[in-house]
Coordinates of N, CA, C and O in Angstrom, one line a residue:
M1 N 14.1 23.0 76.9 CA 14.8 22.5 76.0 C 16.0 22.6 75.4 O 16.5 22.6 75.5
R2 N 16.1 23.8 76.3 CA 17.6 24.4 76.3 C 18.8 22.7 76.8 O 19.8 22.8 76.5
K3 N 17.7 23.5 78.0 CA 18.6 22.0 78.4 C 19.6 20.5 78.3 O 19.8 20.1 78.4
I4 N 18.2 20.0 77.4 CA 18.2 19.3 77.3 C 18.9 19.2 75.7 O 20.0 18.1 76.1
L5 N 19.0 20.2 75.2 CA 20.3 19.9 73.4 C 21.4 20.2 74.5 O 23.1 20.1 74.4
C6 N 21.9 21.4 75.7 CA 23.0 21.1 76.6 C 23.7 20.5 76.5 O 24.8 19.4 77.3
C7 N 22.6 19.2 77.6 CA 23.1 17.9 77.6 C 23.5 16.4 76.8 O 24.8 15.7 77.0
I8 N 22.6 16.5 75.4 CA 23.0 16.0 74.6 C 24.8 16.6 73.8 O 25.6 15.6 73.7
L9 N 24.0 17.7 74.2 CA 26.1 18.9 73.1 C 26.9 18.4 74.3 O 28.4 18.1 74.0
C10 N 26.6 18.4 75.2 CA 27.9 17.8 76.5 C 28.6 16.9 76.8 O 29.4 16.4 76.6
G11 N 27.5 15.6 76.9 CA 27.8 14.8 76.4 C 28.1 13.9 74.4 O 29.3 13.4 75.2
L12 N 28.3 14.5 74.2 CA 29.5 14.4 72.8 C 29.8 14.9 72.7 O 31.7 14.5 71.9
L13 N 30.2 15.9 73.3 CA 31.6 16.4 73.4 C 32.6 15.9 74.4 O 33.6 15.5 73.8
L14 N 32.5 15.3 75.6 CA 32.7 14.2 76.5 C 33.2 13.1 75.8 O 34.6 12.9 76.1
A15 N 32.6 12.7 75.0 CA 32.6 11.8 74.4 C 34.4 12.3 73.4 O 35.2 11.4 73.4
G16 N 33.6 12.7 73.0 CA 34.7 13.8 71.7 C 36.6 13.8 72.2 O 37.5 13.8 71.7
C17 N 35.4 14.6 74.3 CA 37.1 15.4 74.1 C 38.0 13.6 74.5 O 38.9 13.6 75.1
A18 N 36.9 12.5 75.3 CA 38.4 10.9 75.2 C 38.4 10.8 74.9 O 39.8 10.0 75.1
A19 N 37.8 11.0 73.2 CA 38.6 10.1 72.0 C 39.8 10.9 71.6 O 41.0 10.5 70.9
A20 N 39.8 11.8 72.1 CA 41.3 12.4 71.4 C 42.3 12.7 71.6 O 43.3 11.4 72.5
P21 N 43.2 12.3 70.3 CA 45.0 12.1 70.8 C 45.4 12.6 71.4 O 45.4 13.8 72.0
A22 N 46.0 11.9 72.3 CA 46.9 11.9 72.7 C 48.6 12.7 72.2 O 48.8 13.0 71.6
A23 N 49.1 13.8 73.2 CA 50.2 14.7 72.5 C 51.5 13.3 72.7 O 51.6 12.6 73.4
T24 N 52.1 14.4 71.7 CA 52.7 13.5 71.0 C 53.9 13.6 71.3 O 53.9 15.1 72.1
P25 N 56.0 13.5 71.6 CA 56.9 13.9 72.6 C 57.7 15.4 71.4 O 57.6 16.5 71.3
E26 N 55.8 15.0 69.9 CA 57.4 16.2 68.9 C 56.1 17.4 69.8 O 56.4 18.6 69.3
T27 N 54.2 16.9 69.7 CA 53.6 17.9 69.6 C 53.9 18.9 71.2 O 53.6 20.0 71.4
A28 N 53.9 18.1 72.3 CA 54.6 18.9 73.5 C 55.7 19.6 74.2 O 55.9 20.5 74.5
R29 N 56.5 19.5 72.3 CA 57.7 20.7 72.1 C 57.5 22.2 72.2 O 57.3 22.4 73.3
T30 N 55.6 21.9 71.4 CA 55.7 22.7 70.9 C 54.1 23.4 71.6 O 53.8 24.6 70.8
G31 N 53.7 22.6 71.8 CA 52.5 23.6 72.7 C 51.4 22.6 71.5 O 50.5 22.5 71.6
E32 N 51.8 22.0 70.9 CA 50.3 21.9 69.9 C 49.9 20.1 70.1 O 51.3 19.5 70.8
T33 N 48.7 20.8 69.4 CA 48.4 18.4 70.1 C 48.2 17.7 68.8 O 47.9 19.0 68.0
A34 N 48.1 16.4 68.5 CA 47.8 16.4 67.8 C 46.0 15.9 67.3 O 45.8 15.1 66.3
A35 N 45.3 17.0 67.8 CA 44.2 16.9 67.4 C 43.7 17.0 66.7 O 44.4 18.5 65.6
T36 N 42.4 17.1 65.8 CA 42.1 17.6 64.4 C 41.7 19.0 64.8 O 41.4 19.5 66.0
P37 N 40.8 20.1 63.2 CA 40.7 21.0 63.4 C 39.5 22.1 64.1 O 39.7 22.8 65.0
E38 N 38.4 20.4 64.6 CA 37.6 20.9 66.3 C 37.5 20.4 66.9 O 36.6 20.0 67.7
A39 N 38.9 20.4 67.4 CA 39.4 20.7 68.5 C 38.9 18.6 69.2 O 38.5 19.0 70.0
G40 N 39.7 18.0 68.4 CA 39.5 16.5 68.9 C 38.2 16.4 68.2 O 38.1 15.1 69.2
F41 N 37.8 16.3 68.1 CA 36.3 15.7 67.2 C 36.8 14.6 66.1 O 36.8 15.5 64.6
S42 N 36.0 14.1 65.5 CA 36.3 13.3 64.1 C 35.4 13.7 62.8 O 34.0 14.4 63.5
T43 N 35.6 13.3 62.4 CA 34.7 13.9 61.6 C 33.7 13.0 61.8 O 31.8 14.2 61.9
S44 N 33.2 12.0 61.2 CA 31.8 11.7 62.2 C 30.9 12.6 63.7 O 30.1 12.0 63.9
E45 N 32.0 12.7 65.1 CA 31.5 13.3 65.5 C 30.7 15.0 65.8 O 30.2 14.8 66.3
T46 N 31.4 15.4 64.8 CA 30.9 17.2 64.5 C 30.0 16.6 63.6 O 29.4 17.2 64.1
A47 N 29.7 15.5 62.7 CA 28.5 15.4 62.0 C 27.2 15.4 63.0 O 26.5 15.6 62.8
A48 N 27.4 13.4 64.0 CA 26.7 14.2 64.9 C 26.6 14.7 66.0 O 25.2 14.3 66.1
V49 N 27.4 15.9 66.3 CA 26.4 17.4 67.4 C 26.2 17.1 66.8 O 25.2 18.5 66.5
E50 N 26.6 17.8 64.7 CA 25.6 18.7 63.9 C 23.6 18.2 63.8 O 22.8 19.0 63.3
N51 N 24.3 16.8 63.8 CA 22.7 16.5 63.3 C 21.9 16.4 64.4 O 21.2 16.5 64.1
A52 N 22.7 16.4 65.3 CA 22.0 16.4 66.8 C 21.1 18.1 67.0 O 20.3 18.5 67.6
A53 N 22.1 19.0 66.5 CA 21.4 20.3 66.6 C 21.0 20.7 66.0 O 19.2 21.2 66.0
A54 N 20.4 19.9 64.9 CA 19.2 20.4 63.8 C 18.5 19.9 63.9 O 17.7 20.2 64.3
A55 N 17.9 18.7 64.8 CA 17.5 17.7 65.1 C 17.2 18.3 66.4 O 15.0 18.5 66.3
V56 N 17.7 19.2 67.6 CA 16.4 19.4 68.7 C 16.2 20.8 67.4 O 14.8 21.8 68.0
K57 N 16.7 21.4 66.5 CA 15.7 23.1 66.3 C 14.5 22.2 65.2 O 13.3 22.9 65.8
T58 N 14.6 21.9 64.3 CA 13.4 21.5 64.1 C 12.4 20.4 64.9 O 11.1 20.4 64.7
R59 N 12.3 19.9 66.2 CA 11.4 19.2 66.6 C 11.0 21.1 67.6 O 9.6 21.0 67.9
R60 N 12.0 22.0 68.3 CA 11.7 22.9 68.5 C 10.6 24.0 67.6 O 9.7 24.2 67.8
L61 N 10.8 23.8 66.5 CA 9.7 24.3 65.6 C 8.6 24.1 65.6 O 7.6 24.0 65.4
T62 N 8.6 21.9 65.4 CA 6.9 21.7 65.8 C 6.5 21.6 66.7 O 4.9 21.9 66.4
V63 N 6.4 21.7 67.7 CA 6.0 22.1 68.7 C 5.6 23.3 68.8 O 4.4 23.1 69.0
V64 N 6.4 24.6 68.5 CA 5.8 25.6 68.3 C 4.6 26.7 67.4 O 4.0 26.9 67.3
L65 N 5.2 25.4 66.2 CA 4.4 25.8 64.7 C 2.8 24.4 64.8 O 1.7 25.3 65.1
N66 N 3.1 23.3 65.9 CA 1.9 22.6 66.3 C 0.8 24.1 67.3 O -0.7 23.8 67.7
G67 N 1.4 24.4 68.1 CA 0.2 25.5 69.3 C 0.2 26.5 68.0 O -0.7 27.3 68.7
C68 N 0.3 27.0 66.7 CA -0.6 27.5 66.1 C -2.2 26.7 65.6 O -3.2 27.7 65.3
I69 N -1.9 25.3 66.1 CA -2.9 24.4 65.5 C -3.3 23.6 66.6 O -4.3 23.5 66.7
A70 N -2.9 24.3 67.3 CA -3.7 23.5 69.5 C -5.2 24.7 69.6 O -5.6 23.9 70.6
Y71 N -5.3 25.2 68.5 CA -6.2 26.4 69.0 C -7.5 26.7 67.6 O -7.3 26.2 66.6
E72 N -8.8 27.0 68.0 CA -9.1 27.3 67.1 C -9.8 28.5 67.2 O -9.7 28.7 68.5
V73 N -9.7 29.8 66.4 CA -9.8 30.8 66.7 C -11.1 31.3 67.3 O -11.3 32.8 67.6
D74 N -11.7 31.1 66.2 CA -13.2 31.1 67.0 C -13.5 30.4 68.1 O -15.2 31.1 68.6
S75 N -12.9 30.0 69.0 CA -13.3 29.3 70.0 C -13.1 30.7 71.0 O -13.0 31.5 70.9
A76 N -14.0 30.5 72.1 CA -14.0 30.5 73.3 C -11.9 31.4 73.8 O -11.7 30.2 74.1
G77 N -11.7 32.3 73.7 CA -10.1 33.2 74.1 C -9.6 32.2 73.3 O -8.7 32.9 73.1
G78 N -10.4 32.5 71.9 CA -9.7 32.6 71.1 C -8.6 33.7 70.7 O -6.8 32.8 70.4
S79 N -9.0 34.7 71.0 CA -7.7 35.8 70.7 C -6.5 35.6 71.7 O -5.7 35.8 71.5
L80 N -6.6 35.3 72.6 CA -5.2 35.3 74.3 C -5.4 34.1 73.8 O -4.0 33.8 73.6
K81 N -5.8 32.9 73.0 CA -4.9 32.1 72.5 C -3.7 32.3 71.5 O -2.5 32.2 71.3
T82 N -4.2 33.6 70.5 CA -3.9 33.8 69.4 C -2.6 34.3 69.9 O -1.4 34.7 69.5
A83 N -2.3 35.6 71.0 CA -0.9 35.6 71.3 C -1.0 35.3 71.7 O 0.9 35.3 71.7
I84 N -0.7 34.1 72.8 CA 0.5 32.8 73.2 C 1.7 32.2 72.0 O 2.7 32.2 71.7
A85 N 0.3 32.1 71.9 CA 1.5 31.0 70.2 C 2.1 32.1 68.9 O 3.3 31.8 68.7
A86 N 2.0 33.2 69.5 CA 2.5 34.4 68.9 C 3.4 34.5 69.4 O 5.2 35.4 69.0
A87 N 3.7 34.2 70.5 CA 4.4 35.5 71.7 C 5.7 33.7 72.5 O 7.2 33.5 71.7
D88 N 5.2 32.4 71.6 CA 5.4 31.5 71.5 C 6.6 31.5 70.6 O 7.8 30.7 69.7
L89 N 5.9 31.8 69.3 CA 6.5 31.9 67.9 C 7.7 33.2 68.4 O 9.3 33.2 68.4
V90 N 7.5 34.0 69.0 CA 7.7 35.7 68.3 C 9.8 35.0 69.1 O 10.4 35.0 68.7
V91 N 9.5 34.6 70.3 CA 10.4 33.9 71.5 C 11.4 32.6 70.2 O 12.4 32.9 70.8
F92 N 11.0 32.6 70.1 CA 11.2 30.7 69.7 C 13.1 31.4 68.5 O 13.0 31.1 68.6
L93 N 12.0 32.7 67.4 CA 12.0 33.3 66.6 C 13.6 33.9 66.5 O 15.1 33.8 65.9
A94 N 13.6 35.0 68.2 CA 14.5 35.4 68.4 C 15.3 34.3 69.2 O 16.4 35.4 69.6
G95 N 15.5 33.3 69.1 CA 15.7 32.6 70.1 C 17.4 32.4 69.0 O 17.2 31.6 68.3
D96 N 18.2 31.0 69.8 CA 19.0 29.8 69.2 C 18.6 28.5 68.5 O 19.8 28.3 67.1
L97 N 17.6 28.4 69.0 CA 17.7 27.1 68.2 C 16.0 27.2 66.9 O 15.8 26.1 66.5
V98 N 16.8 28.7 65.4 CA 15.8 28.7 64.5 C 16.5 28.1 63.8 O 18.6 28.2 63.7
P99 N 16.5 27.1 62.9 CA 16.6 25.5 61.4 C 17.1 27.0 61.5 O 16.9 27.4 60.5
E100 N 18.2 26.5 60.2 CA 18.7 27.0 59.2 C 18.1 27.8 57.5 O 18.6 28.7 57.3
D101 N 17.8 26.2 57.7 CA 16.1 26.8 57.1 C 14.8 26.2 56.6 O 14.2 25.5 56.7
L102 N 14.9 27.0 58.0 CA 13.4 27.7 58.4 C 12.7 27.3 57.5 O 11.8 27.2 57.3
P103 N 12.1 28.0 56.5 CA 11.6 28.2 55.6 C 11.1 26.6 54.7 O 10.1 26.3 54.7
G104 N 12.5 25.5 54.5 CA 12.2 23.9 54.6 C 11.8 23.9 55.4 O 10.3 22.3 54.5
E105 N 12.2 23.7 56.0 CA 11.8 23.6 57.6 C 10.2 24.1 58.4 O 9.3 22.8 58.1
T106 N 10.5 24.7 57.8 CA 8.3 24.9 58.2 C 7.6 24.5 56.4 O 6.2 24.0 56.8
R107 N 8.3 24.0 55.8 CA 7.4 23.9 54.8 C 7.1 22.4 54.9 O 6.2 21.3 54.8
T108 N 8.0 21.6 55.6 CA 7.9 20.3 55.6 C 6.4 19.7 56.7 O 6.2 18.7 56.6
W109 N 7.5 21.1 57.8 CA 5.8 20.4 58.5 C 4.6 20.1 57.7 O 3.2 20.0 58.3
Q110 N 4.2 21.2 57.3 CA 3.3 21.4 56.9 C 2.7 20.7 56.2 O 1.2 20.5 56.1
Q111 N 3.7 20.6 54.8 CA 3.4 18.7 54.3 C 2.7 16.9 54.7 O 1.7 17.1 54.7
G112 N 3.2 17.8 56.8 CA 2.3 17.0 58.0 C 2.0 17.0 57.8 O 1.1 15.9 58.6
L113 N 0.5 18.0 57.7 CA -0.8 18.5 58.6 C -1.9 16.6 57.6 O -2.1 17.1 56.2
S114 N -2.7 17.1 59.0 CA -4.0 16.1 57.5 C -4.7 17.5 57.0 O -4.5 19.1 57.4
A115 N -6.0 17.2 56.3 CA -6.6 18.5 55.8 C -7.4 19.1 56.7 O -7.1 20.5 57.0
D116 N -7.6 18.7 58.8 CA -8.2 19.3 59.5 C -7.2 20.8 60.0 O -8.0 21.3 60.1
D117 N -5.9 19.7 60.3 CA -5.2 20.7 60.9 C -4.6 21.6 59.8 O -4.5 22.8 60.1
Q118 N -4.7 21.3 58.8 CA -4.2 23.1 57.8 C -5.4 23.8 57.1 O -5.1 24.4 57.6
A119 N -6.7 23.1 57.3 CA -7.6 24.1 57.2 C -7.6 25.3 58.6 O -8.1 26.0 59.0
T120 N -7.3 24.0 60.2 CA -6.9 25.1 61.1 C -6.0 26.1 61.4 O -5.8 26.9 61.6
M121 N -5.4 25.5 60.2 CA -4.0 27.0 60.6 C -3.9 27.6 59.4 O -3.8 28.7 60.2
D122 N -4.7 27.6 58.0 CA -5.7 27.9 57.6 C -6.2 30.0 58.0 O -5.5 30.6 57.3
A123 N -7.0 29.0 59.2 CA -7.5 30.3 60.1 C -7.0 30.3 61.3 O -7.2 32.3 61.1
N124 N -5.7 29.8 62.3 CA -5.2 31.2 62.7 C -4.0 31.5 62.5 O -4.0 32.4 62.9
W125 N -3.0 31.6 60.9 CA -2.4 31.4 60.9 C -2.2 33.2 60.6 O -1.0 33.9 60.8
P126 N -2.9 33.9 59.9 CA -3.3 35.4 59.4 C -2.4 36.0 61.0 O -2.7 37.1 61.3
G127 N -3.4 35.9 62.0 CA -4.0 36.2 63.4 C -2.7 35.8 64.3 O -1.7 37.2 64.8
V128 N -2.2 35.2 64.1 CA -0.5 34.1 65.4 C 0.2 35.0 64.0 O 0.5 36.4 64.9
Y129 N -0.2 35.4 63.0 CA 1.3 36.2 62.4 C 1.3 37.1 62.1 O 1.6 38.3 62.5
R130 N -0.1 38.7 62.8 CA -0.5 39.6 62.6 C -0.1 40.8 63.8 O 1.0 40.6 64.9
C131 N 0.1 39.0 64.9 CA 0.4 39.1 66.1 C 2.0 39.3 66.9 O 2.0 40.3 67.2
A132 N 1.8 38.3 66.1 CA 3.0 38.4 65.4 C 4.5 39.6 65.6 O 5.5 39.7 66.3
Q133 N 4.1 40.6 64.6 CA 4.1 41.2 63.6 C 4.9 42.0 64.9 O 5.1 43.5 64.6
D134 N 3.0 42.8 66.0 CA 3.1 43.9 66.4 C 3.7 44.0 67.9 O 3.9 44.6 68.0
I135 N 4.0 42.3 68.4 CA 4.8 42.1 69.3 C 6.8 43.0 69.2 O 6.6 43.5 69.0
C136 N 6.6 42.7 67.9 CA 7.8 42.9 67.1 C 8.2 44.3 66.9 O 8.9 44.2 67.4
A137 N 7.0 44.7 66.2 CA 7.0 46.2 66.4 C 7.2 47.5 67.1 O 7.5 48.1 67.5
D138 N 6.0 46.9 67.7 CA 6.2 47.0 69.3 C 5.8 46.2 71.1 O 4.3 46.5 71.3
P139 N 6.5 46.1 71.3 CA 5.8 45.7 72.5 C 5.6 45.7 73.6 O 4.0 45.4 73.8
A140 N 5.1 46.9 73.6 CA 5.2 47.4 75.0 C 3.7 47.9 74.5 O 2.4 48.0 75.4
A141 N 3.3 48.6 73.7 CA 1.6 48.8 73.3 C 0.7 46.7 72.9 O -0.2 46.8 73.5
Q142 N 1.4 45.8 73.6 CA 1.0 44.6 72.7 C 0.6 44.2 74.8 O 0.2 43.0 74.5
Q143 N 1.5 44.7 75.6 CA 2.2 44.2 77.2 C 0.3 45.0 77.0 O 0.1 43.0 78.1
G144 N -1.1 44.4 77.1 CA -2.1 44.0 78.1 C -2.0 43.0 77.1 O -3.6 42.0 78.4
L145 N -2.5 42.8 76.2 CA -3.1 41.8 75.9 C -2.0 40.2 75.7 O -2.7 39.6 76.8
L146 N -1.3 40.5 76.9 CA 0.1 39.6 76.2 C -0.2 38.9 78.3 O 0.0 38.0 78.4
D147 N -0.4 40.4 78.9 CA -0.7 40.3 80.3 C -1.9 39.3 80.5 O -2.5 37.5 80.8
D148 N -3.6 39.3 79.2 CA -4.0 38.5 79.1 C -4.7 37.4 79.9 O -4.7 36.7 79.8
A149 N -3.1 36.9 78.4 CA -3.2 36.0 78.0 C -1.9 34.3 78.9 O -2.5 33.9 78.1
G150 N -1.0 35.9 79.9 CA -1.0 35.4 80.3 C 0.9 34.9 80.3 O 1.1 34.0 80.9
V151 N 1.3 35.9 79.5 CA 2.5 35.4 78.9 C 3.4 37.0 79.8 O 2.7 37.9 79.4
T152 N 4.5 35.3 79.5 CA 5.4 37.0 81.3 C 6.9 37.2 80.7 O 7.0 38.6 81.0
T153 N 6.7 37.1 79.4 CA 8.1 37.9 78.6 C 8.0 38.4 78.3 O 7.5 39.9 78.4
D154 N 9.3 39.4 78.6 CA 9.3 40.6 78.5 C 10.6 41.0 77.0 O 11.5 41.0 77.3
F155 N 10.0 41.4 76.0 CA 9.5 41.7 75.3 C 10.7 41.7 73.8 O 11.7 42.7 73.4
S156 N 10.4 43.2 75.6 CA 11.5 44.0 75.4 C 13.1 44.2 75.3 O 13.8 44.8 75.6
T157 N 13.0 42.9 76.3 CA 15.1 42.9 76.5 C 15.3 42.6 75.5 O 16.7 42.1 75.4
M158 N 13.9 42.2 74.5 CA 14.8 40.5 73.4 C 15.3 41.2 72.4 O 15.5 42.6 72.1
D159 N 16.4 41.0 71.2 CA 16.8 42.1 70.0 C 15.4 40.2 69.4 O 15.7 39.4 68.8
L160 N 14.6 42.5 69.3 CA 14.0 40.5 67.5 C 14.6 41.6 65.9 O 13.3 41.3 65.4
T161 N 15.2 42.2 66.3 CA 16.0 42.4 64.7 C 15.9 41.9 63.5 O 15.3 42.7 62.3
D162 N 15.8 39.9 63.4 CA 15.8 40.1 62.5 C 14.5 39.1 62.3 O 14.4 37.8 61.4
V163 N 13.9 39.4 63.7 CA 12.1 37.9 63.4 C 11.3 38.5 62.8 O 11.1 38.0 61.6
P164 N 11.3 39.8 61.8 CA 10.1 40.0 61.2 C 10.3 39.7 60.2 O 9.6 39.3 58.9
E165 N 11.4 39.6 60.0 CA 11.4 38.9 58.4 C 11.7 37.5 58.2 O 10.7 37.1 56.9
Q166 N 12.2 36.8 59.4 CA 11.7 35.2 59.8 C 10.2 34.6 59.2 O 9.7 33.9 58.8
L167 N 9.3 36.3 60.3 CA 8.1 36.0 60.4 C 7.4 35.8 58.6 O 6.7 35.0 57.6
D168 N 7.9 37.1 58.2 CA 7.4 37.1 56.4 C 7.7 35.8 55.8 O 7.1 35.1 55.2
D169 N 9.4 35.3 56.2 CA 9.5 34.2 54.9 C 8.5 32.5 55.5 O 8.2 31.8 54.8
M170 N 8.1 32.7 56.6 CA 7.4 31.4 57.9 C 6.5 31.9 57.1 O 5.4 30.8 56.2
N171 N 5.4 33.0 56.8 CA 4.4 33.7 55.8 C 3.7 33.3 54.5 O 3.1 32.6 53.7
E172 N 4.8 33.7 54.0 CA 5.2 32.9 52.8 C 5.4 31.7 51.5 O 4.5 31.0 51.6
V173 N 5.6 30.7 53.1 CA 4.9 29.1 52.9 C 3.9 28.5 54.1 O 3.8 28.4 52.8
L174 N 3.9 29.4 54.2 CA 1.9 28.8 55.3 C 0.9 29.5 54.4 O -0.4 28.8 54.4
T175 N 1.2 30.8 53.6 CA 0.1 30.8 52.8 C 0.0 30.3 50.8 O -0.6 31.5 50.5
H176 N 1.5 30.3 51.5 CA 1.2 28.9 49.3 C 0.9 28.4 49.0 O 1.5 27.3 49.7

């Protein structure tokens, strides 16, 4: 997913660079260019980059949240599937692609759920939330469950400082 975002942003960056104004004789002497404060991007190009980045963040959140309803907690392997969903959520929240309005984006996703999917989320979320909190609190203590679930992420090397608060924000939305 990061590769796709990088490709989009690089394409927009190159398009912006190609459209950057050339140096004038006056600016050439001073070493300045006639570029805008956004390093050569017009306002519309900057907005396009920001919109593309926001769309990628929203899409990634959707994928992660869909993982929370991709199984039924009472089915075979439910606890392992819960651990996978929780691990994916923690990785997402510790990464660069978290939407600025995480509660708002979470609410929008939830409002788009069918009644059946909402019931599945209501059943699955408490376990996902609890497991994600446990991963943040003590990744080593969760290693056995994560290994059994096939999760290979090394959470001990990740900065999980902000993740519990983000989980709480999401929990507030998803449980009310």
